Amino acid sequence: MLQSLAAKGLFRQAHYLSTVSGGGYMGGCFNAMNATPPEGQHDGMEAVFAHTAYQQESAAFRHLRAYSRFLAPSGAADTLRMVAQPLVGMVTNLLVLLSVLLFAAAIGGALSVGRSALDVWPWLGTIIGLGWCAVLGGWMQFHQRDPLDRRDRIGGWLGWSLVILAVLVFWDFQAGLIHWLFSAETDWTHWTFFGITPAAIAGFLAKRLQGQSARLRLKLLLVATGAAVPLALVYGYLWLAGRMVLGQPAPLTAVGIPALDWAIFYALGGIFLGLITKGVNLNITSPHRFYRDRISRAYIFRQMDDVHDIQSLDDLKLSKLQDPAFRAPYPIINATLNVSAAGGGKHLAEMVRHAELFTFSKLYIGAQSTGFRPTTAMEDCDPYVNLATAVAISGAAASPNMGQINLPELRLLMTLLNVRLGYWLSNPAKPDTGRMDALKLLRTEMVGAVSSKGDFVNVSDGGHVENLGVYALIQRQCRLIIAADADADGGYDLPALTNLIRMIRIDMGLFLTFDADEIKALKEGKRHWLVGRIYYSDERQGLLLYLKASLTGDEDPTVLAYRQEYPAFPHESTADQFFSEQQFEAYRWLGYHVANKAVAGLTS
């Protein structure tokens, strides 16, 4: 699509290039070429995007073809790194969590041992918890005329009291549960309880709900999968505390009393692990770093002056985009600022969407809630902030916190398994953020308590809030917007487009309309594009030319042949990041065809 638009000279009239998610790959390449154009070229994009008959493709475009399997272009070595780097990060995450478990086991085990030694009444914890809940419940009964804020506060306390009650009840049963699971007389079937129980429940529910909606069955599957991690953590805690309760010899003899020796050993181990993981940079131990480096190698480069070679621009700063010698579209790279009520978000949109638009550009970086900070200041604060990093963040599709794509059931599991393509960025609202606290931020990711108020903010794929990159352009009230939608949308439900329509109506009070017959023709495979009207204030209007990856039957034979072999085309899963030459060319030529058809139809 970019090749077609460039050939028609449309870039020379463009004010902005707004990219999001996977669209940022080619957008990043475009921005890099424009920042450092080859000598004598007035338009940097021509080095890559020129498509001239009877001429061999440029070295730059041949490089793009060679890196169509950009995550592992070199084969086994890259594949091993793709596995090893996230695995190292996962081990680091587990060590951070283990430091907490050791402290919890030292305290919990000591409480159980002390309770047994003092022969405390068996139901003490439950009585204390129920008594506290009763006190709060009675308070609410006699203070119904208190101000609403106070009633809400007391009600919140009552809710957290249930958590306290559960902890105290667990304290009552902890010693017995440890003996049941780990004593010498325990049958092996007891400790399999933690694995068999959730599987049995999930199987029973799946069978009972066969006639229910697929969405409900998927929800239950996610809950059953996500429950494995909390159960594993409880099991690990009980195993650690069990060494104290069962009076087993400790590896460190300090006072000669097994329980105290274990408590000292756990405390020292927790302190040691806490210290060595304190300075961990979660952005480096996560897969983000690998993903960002692969994107940089494949897309962030310039064509050399002799046009026969390319040069990597791995450290190209956002503030250095747009060479001053020629006019080029201003770059806007869209990401998502993840926020939640648990993290302190009070605005209704934050609680519902769990997300806000976050922008990287040549001059400013930020979001509405954080404010916008000069890009040069953000680059000074975080040396990793550059074009390749911004593109990787904008395309960070898999993360524990994913804006509107909210999967709380899997958040803990994804964090521990290091499925974390998102990025912890210094908050634009706070110029001096200091060092990253790995334990605090990892806990924040696990429980979803992300916000725009901390020293660091969690940013991820821009598609987690708006997947066309058009929202930022409508904010700027552009008169003509050309949007390319290559989402995996085999049913032609147009989810990205309908989400955009809803968001601008809610956030800006603006309306975007399309002709119903044109939408029907698109869904029936009779056209590739739509024209929408944007109704701005003061009776001004804008046009949205919406280009959709679709087939009408008049495409090039190579495109139709690929479709014959792979019926899902052009809506194959976006998880497929390993394109063959045939696949690469089918998508490239389809985009060229769609853009040509759309521009011709619009001008006619």
XYZ file of C-alpha atoms in Angstrom:
604
model
C 0.000 0.000 0.000
C 2.854 2.367 0.841
C 4.474 1.559 -2.503
C 1.299 2.427 -4.400
C 0.716 5.679 -2.526
C 4.361 6.688 -2.951
C 4.179 6.063 -6.697
C 1.209 8.438 -6.919
C 3.095 11.178 -5.070
C 0.617 11.264 -2.186
C 3.328 11.332 0.493
C 4.422 14.764 -0.675
C 1.050 16.089 0.472
C 0.858 14.140 3.735
C 1.200 15.822 7.122
C 1.337 12.701 9.322
C 2.246 9.041 9.227
C 0.396 7.372 12.122
C 1.288 3.722 12.770
C 0.132 1.130 15.269
C 0.969 -2.485 16.114
C 2.363 -4.473 13.145
C 1.919 -1.462 10.885
C 4.773 0.085 12.810
C 7.249 -2.320 11.161
C 7.024 -0.673 7.742
C 6.278 2.688 9.335
C 9.529 2.404 11.294
C 11.386 1.560 8.068
C 9.784 4.562 6.359
C 10.771 6.874 9.232
C 14.345 5.562 9.320
C 14.763 6.077 5.572
C 13.386 9.613 5.807
C 15.655 10.484 8.717
C 18.812 9.616 6.776
C 18.080 9.680 3.008
C 20.832 8.590 0.629
C 22.883 11.362 -0.905
C 21.056 13.175 -3.698
C 17.595 11.719 -2.933
C 14.908 14.209 -2.043
C 12.502 11.582 -0.751
C 14.039 8.922 1.467
C 11.107 6.568 1.079
C 11.827 6.142 -2.655
C 14.845 4.000 -1.813
C 12.526 1.331 -0.420
C 9.066 2.098 -1.737
C 9.856 2.746 -5.398
C 8.396 -0.059 -7.522
C 9.543 0.460 -11.091
C 8.900 -1.934 -13.973
C 11.926 -3.485 -15.707
C 14.221 -2.568 -12.820
C 15.618 -4.733 -10.072
C 14.362 -3.915 -6.608
C 16.570 -1.761 -4.435
C 19.046 -3.269 -1.966
C 16.822 -1.967 0.806
C 13.762 -3.794 -0.434
C 15.740 -6.976 -1.049
C 16.813 -6.698 2.591
C 13.132 -6.598 3.634
C 12.407 -9.747 1.639
C 15.422 -11.483 3.182
C 14.079 -10.644 6.656
C 10.498 -11.800 6.025
C 11.210 -14.322 8.836
C 12.498 -11.473 10.959
C 12.281 -13.214 14.350
C 14.678 -15.961 13.268
C 16.246 -14.974 9.928
C 19.453 -16.931 10.526
C 17.812 -20.217 11.453
C 18.865 -22.280 14.475
C 20.979 -19.619 16.236
C 18.143 -17.090 16.240
C 15.588 -19.738 17.204
C 17.694 -20.772 20.205
C 18.043 -17.139 21.279
C 14.287 -16.652 20.853
C 13.779 -19.457 23.409
C 16.726 -18.790 25.719
C 16.319 -15.053 26.328
C 12.717 -15.222 27.621
C 13.654 -18.353 29.603
C 16.388 -16.459 31.467
C 13.854 -13.738 32.209
C 11.367 -16.307 33.488
C 13.967 -17.672 35.914
C 14.639 -14.102 37.086
C 10.927 -13.528 37.665
C 10.711 -16.747 39.684
C 13.674 -15.694 41.822
C 11.971 -12.368 42.542
C 8.813 -14.234 43.555
C 10.785 -16.797 45.588
C 12.213 -14.004 47.755
C 8.629 -13.120 48.742
C 7.649 -16.749 49.301
C 10.617 -17.277 51.610
C 9.600 -14.356 53.816
C 5.958 -15.520 53.796
C 6.999 -19.068 54.748
C 9.241 -17.791 57.568
C 6.367 -15.801 59.078
C 3.560 -18.277 58.372
C 5.558 -21.277 59.535
C 6.596 -19.499 62.747
C 2.971 -18.617 63.482
C 1.890 -22.242 63.036
C 4.729 -23.579 65.182
C 4.073 -20.985 67.890
C 0.378 -21.746 67.840
C 1.007 -25.486 68.310
C 3.483 -24.819 71.125
C 1.005 -22.585 72.989
C -1.892 -25.003 72.370
C -4.132 -22.172 71.104
C -7.853 -22.882 70.619
C -8.276 -24.486 67.128
C -10.794 -21.964 65.711
C -9.122 -18.787 66.961
C -8.365 -17.300 63.515
C -11.883 -17.944 62.221
C -13.457 -16.374 65.318
C -11.251 -13.278 65.032
C -12.073 -12.879 61.342
C -15.817 -13.365 61.820
C -15.772 -10.985 64.762
C -14.121 -8.259 62.713
C -16.625 -8.741 59.862
C -19.467 -8.580 62.385
C -18.135 -5.306 63.809
C -17.962 -3.716 60.372
C -21.382 -5.081 59.438
C -22.835 -3.634 62.630
C -21.158 -0.295 61.954
C -22.822 -0.170 58.540
C -26.210 -0.949 60.068
C -26.065 2.023 62.433
C -24.420 4.538 60.072
C -26.662 4.421 57.037
C -27.076 8.185 57.157
C -23.338 8.857 56.981
C -22.021 10.640 53.871
C -21.730 8.451 50.760
C -17.907 8.613 50.681
C -17.700 7.271 54.242
C -20.188 4.479 53.498
C -18.191 3.502 50.431
C -14.987 3.474 52.467
C -16.477 1.249 55.178
C -17.945 -1.013 52.491
C -14.485 -1.345 50.945
C -13.082 -2.322 54.328
C -15.770 -4.983 54.615
C -14.752 -6.389 51.232
C -11.085 -6.605 52.237
C -12.191 -8.171 55.509
C -13.212 -11.237 53.521
C -9.587 -11.561 52.406
C -8.432 -11.225 56.019
C -11.009 -13.811 57.079
C -9.735 -16.239 54.415
C -6.137 -15.761 55.651
C -7.131 -16.388 59.267
C -9.165 -19.475 58.340
C -6.153 -20.708 56.352
C -4.048 -20.163 59.470
C -6.444 -22.431 61.403
C -6.092 -25.239 58.863
C -2.478 -24.688 57.801
C -0.760 -27.117 60.177
C -3.267 -29.890 59.486
C -3.001 -29.336 55.733
C 0.806 -29.534 55.900
C 0.678 -32.819 57.850
C -1.878 -34.179 55.369
C 0.316 -33.279 52.389
C 3.899 -33.736 53.524
C 4.204 -35.994 56.586
C 6.011 -39.320 56.197
C 2.724 -41.232 56.415
C 1.090 -39.245 53.600
C -0.032 -41.283 50.628
C 1.211 -39.960 47.240
C -2.376 -39.305 46.115
C -2.749 -36.488 48.631
C -0.299 -34.105 47.060
C -1.773 -34.709 43.599
C -4.946 -33.118 44.963
C -3.690 -29.689 43.894
C -3.306 -30.797 40.296
C -6.284 -33.139 39.960
C -8.910 -30.921 41.594
C -8.860 -27.974 39.152
C -8.637 -30.363 36.181
C -11.636 -32.357 37.439
C -13.667 -29.203 38.044
C -12.788 -27.843 34.592
C -13.734 -31.138 32.936
C -17.036 -31.313 34.801
C -17.947 -27.727 33.903
C -16.949 -28.175 30.264
C -19.211 -31.225 29.974
C -22.126 -29.538 31.729
C -21.830 -26.395 29.593
C -21.594 -27.975 26.164
C -24.812 -26.299 25.149
C -23.748 -22.897 26.427
C -22.056 -20.141 24.462
C -18.481 -20.525 23.261
C -17.603 -17.327 25.073
C -18.651 -18.800 28.439
C -16.728 -22.028 27.785
C -13.634 -20.014 26.862
C -13.993 -17.961 30.038
C -14.104 -21.099 32.161
C -11.087 -22.528 30.346
C -9.135 -19.344 31.068
C -10.147 -19.464 34.742
C -9.110 -23.132 35.035
C -5.760 -22.423 33.328
C -5.080 -19.311 35.366
C -5.918 -21.103 38.637
C -2.904 -23.376 38.173
C -0.460 -20.649 39.197
C -2.107 -19.600 42.491
C -2.455 -23.255 43.430
C 1.213 -23.838 42.617
C 2.190 -20.828 44.750
C 0.091 -22.092 47.675
C 1.638 -25.529 47.299
C 5.141 -24.025 47.240
C 4.403 -21.926 50.316
C 3.049 -24.951 52.202
C 6.101 -27.009 51.239
C 8.446 -24.311 52.579
C 6.427 -23.761 55.760
C 6.134 -27.527 56.173
C 9.882 -27.835 56.812
C 9.299 -25.762 59.973
C 6.010 -27.320 61.059
C 7.282 -30.884 60.634
C 10.479 -30.057 62.534
C 12.862 -31.245 59.838
C 16.554 -30.344 60.207
C 17.537 -27.063 58.602
C 20.644 -26.692 56.360
C 21.741 -23.797 58.583
C 22.052 -24.458 62.323
C 21.879 -21.189 64.219
C 20.052 -21.824 67.516
C 19.526 -25.591 67.382
C 15.724 -25.354 67.170
C 14.612 -26.578 63.695
C 11.723 -24.130 63.318
C 13.852 -21.109 64.217
C 16.741 -22.361 62.106
C 14.408 -22.624 59.095
C 12.985 -19.155 59.790
C 16.497 -17.648 59.869
C 17.471 -19.575 56.731
C 14.365 -18.368 54.854
C 14.860 -14.785 56.011
C 18.493 -14.729 54.922
C 17.600 -16.364 51.604
C 14.814 -13.832 51.018
C 17.142 -10.930 51.782
C 19.840 -12.329 49.484
C 17.464 -12.894 46.560
C 15.794 -9.538 47.177
C 19.144 -7.776 46.973
C 20.375 -9.493 43.820
C 17.026 -8.972 42.040
C 16.563 -5.419 43.295
C 18.505 -3.949 40.401
C 16.959 -6.151 37.696
C 15.730 -4.239 34.645
C 12.459 -5.928 33.691
C 12.643 -4.482 30.185
C 15.832 -6.463 29.551
C 14.787 -9.762 31.139
C 11.466 -9.720 29.250
C 11.157 -10.883 25.585
C 10.811 -7.203 24.654
C 14.560 -6.850 24.208
C 14.800 -9.791 21.793
C 11.704 -8.645 19.891
C 12.991 -5.085 19.675
C 16.409 -6.189 18.389
C 14.859 -8.389 15.685
C 12.655 -5.487 14.525
C 15.653 -3.178 14.491
C 17.735 -5.585 12.412
C 14.973 -6.109 9.857
C 13.403 -2.650 9.533
C 15.443 0.164 11.076
C 18.109 0.932 8.485
C 19.101 3.279 5.657
C 20.209 2.559 2.122
C 23.819 3.569 1.544
C 24.717 6.281 -0.915
C 25.929 3.759 -3.493
C 22.442 2.096 -3.294
C 24.040 -1.369 -3.218
C 24.120 -1.858 0.547
C 22.227 -0.936 3.697
C 23.329 0.351 7.101
C 21.694 -0.483 10.444
C 20.315 2.457 12.442
C 19.803 0.615 15.719
C 20.356 3.715 17.876
C 18.304 6.133 15.751
C 16.574 8.496 18.179
C 12.968 9.599 17.744
C 14.126 13.194 18.056
C 16.322 12.703 14.959
C 13.483 11.645 12.638
C 12.621 13.764 9.589
C 15.688 15.078 7.855
C 15.422 18.902 7.727
C 16.479 18.934 4.057
C 13.066 17.784 2.821
C 9.438 17.682 3.851
C 8.124 14.354 5.089
C 5.086 13.165 7.093
C 5.411 13.799 10.830
C 5.759 10.416 12.619
C 3.183 9.316 15.215
C 3.743 5.891 16.810
C 0.707 4.750 18.792
C 0.934 2.593 21.924
C -1.311 1.808 24.895
C -0.919 3.143 28.424
C -2.313 0.376 30.640
C -4.354 1.682 33.582
C -6.869 0.201 36.004
C -9.023 1.069 38.976
C -6.786 -1.195 41.093
C -3.850 0.978 40.120
C -5.552 4.196 41.109
C -7.439 5.026 37.910
C -10.572 6.901 38.889
C -11.974 7.907 35.497
C -14.778 5.694 34.225
C -13.093 5.212 30.843
C -9.964 3.948 32.581
C -11.918 1.394 34.607
C -13.823 0.117 31.560
C -11.100 0.209 28.909
C -8.123 -0.368 31.189
C -6.267 1.673 28.585
C -5.425 5.083 27.218
C -3.753 6.168 23.985
C -0.003 6.710 24.455
C 2.016 8.516 21.770
C 5.653 8.456 20.673
C 6.656 11.189 18.235
C 9.603 13.314 17.146
C 8.809 16.149 19.551
C 6.770 14.719 22.452
C 6.048 11.458 24.265
C 3.117 10.857 26.612
C -0.613 10.485 27.159
C -3.429 12.694 28.354
C -3.263 11.469 31.953
C 0.546 11.693 32.203
C 0.983 14.826 30.153
C 3.457 15.120 27.292
C 7.176 15.462 27.841
C 9.750 16.540 25.240
C 11.137 13.509 23.430
C 14.721 14.631 24.052
C 14.055 14.651 27.817
C 12.600 11.127 27.694
C 15.606 9.935 25.682
C 17.943 11.403 28.296
C 15.971 9.703 31.073
C 15.922 6.263 29.407
C 18.779 5.527 26.945
C 16.754 2.659 25.445
C 14.050 5.015 24.139
C 14.570 5.245 20.377
C 12.771 4.421 17.133
C 13.245 0.635 17.345
C 12.047 0.550 20.964
C 8.958 2.642 20.166
C 8.054 0.356 17.241
C 8.512 -2.734 19.452
C 6.309 -1.246 22.181
C 3.641 -0.324 19.637
C 3.649 -3.961 18.460
C 3.859 -5.626 21.899
C 0.821 -7.805 21.327
C 1.264 -10.301 24.206
C 1.510 -8.867 27.711
C -0.073 -9.487 31.146
C -1.828 -6.103 30.850
C -3.363 -5.524 27.430
C -5.723 -2.582 27.725
C -9.202 -3.396 26.415
C -8.124 -7.013 25.795
C -8.385 -7.773 29.487
C -7.461 -11.321 30.598
C -7.187 -11.143 34.406
C -7.385 -14.930 34.678
C -4.079 -15.329 32.820
C -2.269 -12.247 34.134
C -0.352 -14.077 36.869
C 0.506 -16.993 34.587
C 1.726 -14.725 31.763
C 3.888 -12.722 34.184
C 5.574 -15.783 35.670
C 6.114 -17.395 32.256
C 7.613 -14.092 31.095
C 5.084 -13.515 28.309
C 5.790 -9.810 28.676
C 6.375 -7.882 25.454
C 5.214 -4.662 27.132
C 7.603 -2.044 28.492
C 8.063 -0.182 31.766
C 8.708 3.423 30.733
C 9.666 6.354 32.926
C 6.508 8.331 33.622
C 6.458 11.494 31.453
C 4.831 13.290 34.388
C 7.833 12.625 36.658
C 11.217 13.918 35.495
C 13.246 12.034 38.143
C 12.053 8.433 38.420
C 15.159 6.870 39.933
C 15.971 3.162 39.634
C 13.486 0.522 38.644
C 12.139 -1.582 41.542
C 11.760 -5.000 39.907
C 9.794 -6.583 42.766
C 7.281 -3.753 42.936
C 6.728 -3.566 39.179
C 6.511 -7.348 38.780
C 3.876 -7.485 41.525
C 2.036 -4.646 39.792
C 1.970 -6.608 36.539
C 0.773 -9.776 38.282
C -2.238 -8.196 39.965
C -2.999 -5.653 37.229
C -2.536 -2.633 39.516
C -1.070 -0.557 36.662
C -1.653 3.186 36.658
C -0.478 6.516 35.294
C 0.606 7.718 38.768
C 3.776 5.735 39.498
C 7.377 6.465 38.641
C 7.069 4.002 35.748
C 4.097 3.364 33.448
C 3.275 0.140 31.618
C 2.935 0.566 27.847
C 2.080 -2.092 25.264
C 0.619 -2.643 21.787
C -1.374 0.328 20.502
C -3.940 -2.160 19.202
C -4.921 -2.815 22.807
C -6.817 0.474 22.693
C -7.221 1.426 18.981
C -5.940 -0.764 16.162
C -6.045 1.523 13.123
C -3.898 4.462 14.200
C -6.707 6.788 13.105
C -7.757 8.079 16.540
C -4.665 10.305 16.779
C -5.397 11.773 13.333
C -9.034 12.531 14.125
C -7.804 14.271 17.282
C -5.837 16.529 14.919
C -8.969 16.969 12.732
C -7.265 15.849 9.514
C -9.341 16.418 6.368
C -8.279 13.238 4.536
C -7.146 10.079 6.315
C -6.026 6.930 4.484
C -6.175 3.891 6.783
C -4.830 0.431 5.921
C -6.466 -2.411 7.866
C -4.586 -5.730 7.667
C -6.159 -7.203 10.813
C -6.924 -10.937 10.861
C -10.661 -10.561 10.236
C -11.845 -13.504 8.151
C -15.489 -12.816 8.964
C -15.197 -9.181 7.847
C -16.743 -7.993 11.082
C -14.518 -4.866 10.944
C -13.778 -4.849 14.706
C -11.035 -2.212 14.456
C -13.304 0.143 12.503
C -16.327 -0.261 14.785
C -14.104 0.251 17.839
C -12.819 3.515 16.320
C -16.364 4.740 15.624
C -17.400 4.045 19.219
C -14.301 5.641 20.763
C -14.451 8.954 18.887
C -18.188 9.213 19.607
C -17.605 8.713 23.343
C -14.356 10.662 23.728
C -14.782 13.516 21.259
C -18.477 13.675 20.452
C -17.617 13.154 16.762
C -19.365 10.937 14.253
C -17.934 8.708 11.525
C -20.445 7.304 9.029
C -20.279 4.905 6.080
C -22.731 3.966 3.359
C -24.470 0.721 4.359
C -24.443 -0.617 0.765
C -20.671 -0.101 0.517
C -20.121 -1.998 3.765
C -22.302 -4.820 2.442
C -20.321 -4.926 -0.829
C -17.040 -5.082 1.129
C -18.269 -7.967 3.273
C -19.504 -9.802 0.160
C -16.103 -9.534 -1.519
C -17.124 -7.004 -4.190
C -14.806 -4.146 -3.180
C -11.664 -3.483 -1.161
C -12.355 -0.053 0.315
C -14.848 2.283 1.972
C -15.166 6.051 2.213
C -16.364 7.410 5.544
C -17.356 10.925 6.504
C -16.033 12.451 9.713
C -18.232 15.216 11.129
C -16.057 17.690 12.988
C -17.314 20.738 14.857
C -18.271 24.016 13.079
C -19.855 22.029 10.210
C -16.443 20.908 8.923
C -16.045 17.410 7.506
C -13.231 14.994 6.833
C -12.917 11.872 4.712
C -11.612 8.471 5.823
C -10.442 6.227 2.973
C -10.495 2.787 4.579
C -8.498 0.083 2.778
C -9.220 -3.513 3.773
C -7.099 -6.606 3.119
C -9.654 -8.464 1.022
C -10.129 -10.406 -2.247
C -12.582 -9.670 -5.068
C -11.292 -12.161 -7.665
C -9.458 -9.734 -9.957
C -6.089 -10.050 -8.192
C -2.772 -11.158 -9.679
C -2.432 -14.930 -10.391
C 0.318 -15.237 -7.744
C -2.087 -13.867 -5.144
C -4.920 -16.193 -6.176
C -2.552 -19.168 -6.285
C -1.460 -18.493 -2.710
C -5.119 -18.215 -1.649
C -5.793 -21.583 -3.306
C -3.042 -23.177 -1.221
C -3.818 -21.265 2.001
C -7.577 -20.536 2.214
C -7.193 -18.324 5.306
C -5.355 -15.699 3.228
C -5.444 -12.690 3.571
C -6.537 -13.216 7.169
C -3.963 -15.677 8.429
C -3.191 -15.382 12.128
C -1.155 -12.324 13.052
C 0.816 -14.674 15.324
C 2.496 -15.896 12.119
C 5.689 -13.831 11.974
C 7.579 -16.256 9.709
C 6.718 -15.426 6.095
C 7.974 -17.403 3.099
C 8.834 -15.595 -0.141
C 5.514 -16.737 -1.626
C 3.589 -15.467 1.389
C 5.483 -12.164 1.516
C 4.838 -11.436 -2.172
C 1.149 -12.407 -1.968
C 0.515 -9.862 0.782
C 2.727 -7.206 -0.828
C 1.044 -7.454 -4.225
C -2.437 -7.552 -2.686
C -1.697 -4.316 -0.812
C -0.462 -2.684 -4.006
C -3.605 -3.804 -5.832
C -5.999 -2.671 -3.088
C -4.421 0.790 -2.858
C -4.462 1.256 -6.645
C -8.128 0.286 -6.832
C -9.112 2.516 -3.913
C -7.305 5.640 -5.108
C -8.663 5.191 -8.632
C -12.184 4.747 -7.273
C -11.889 7.749 -4.993
C -10.581 10.091 -7.704
C -13.252 8.940 -10.146
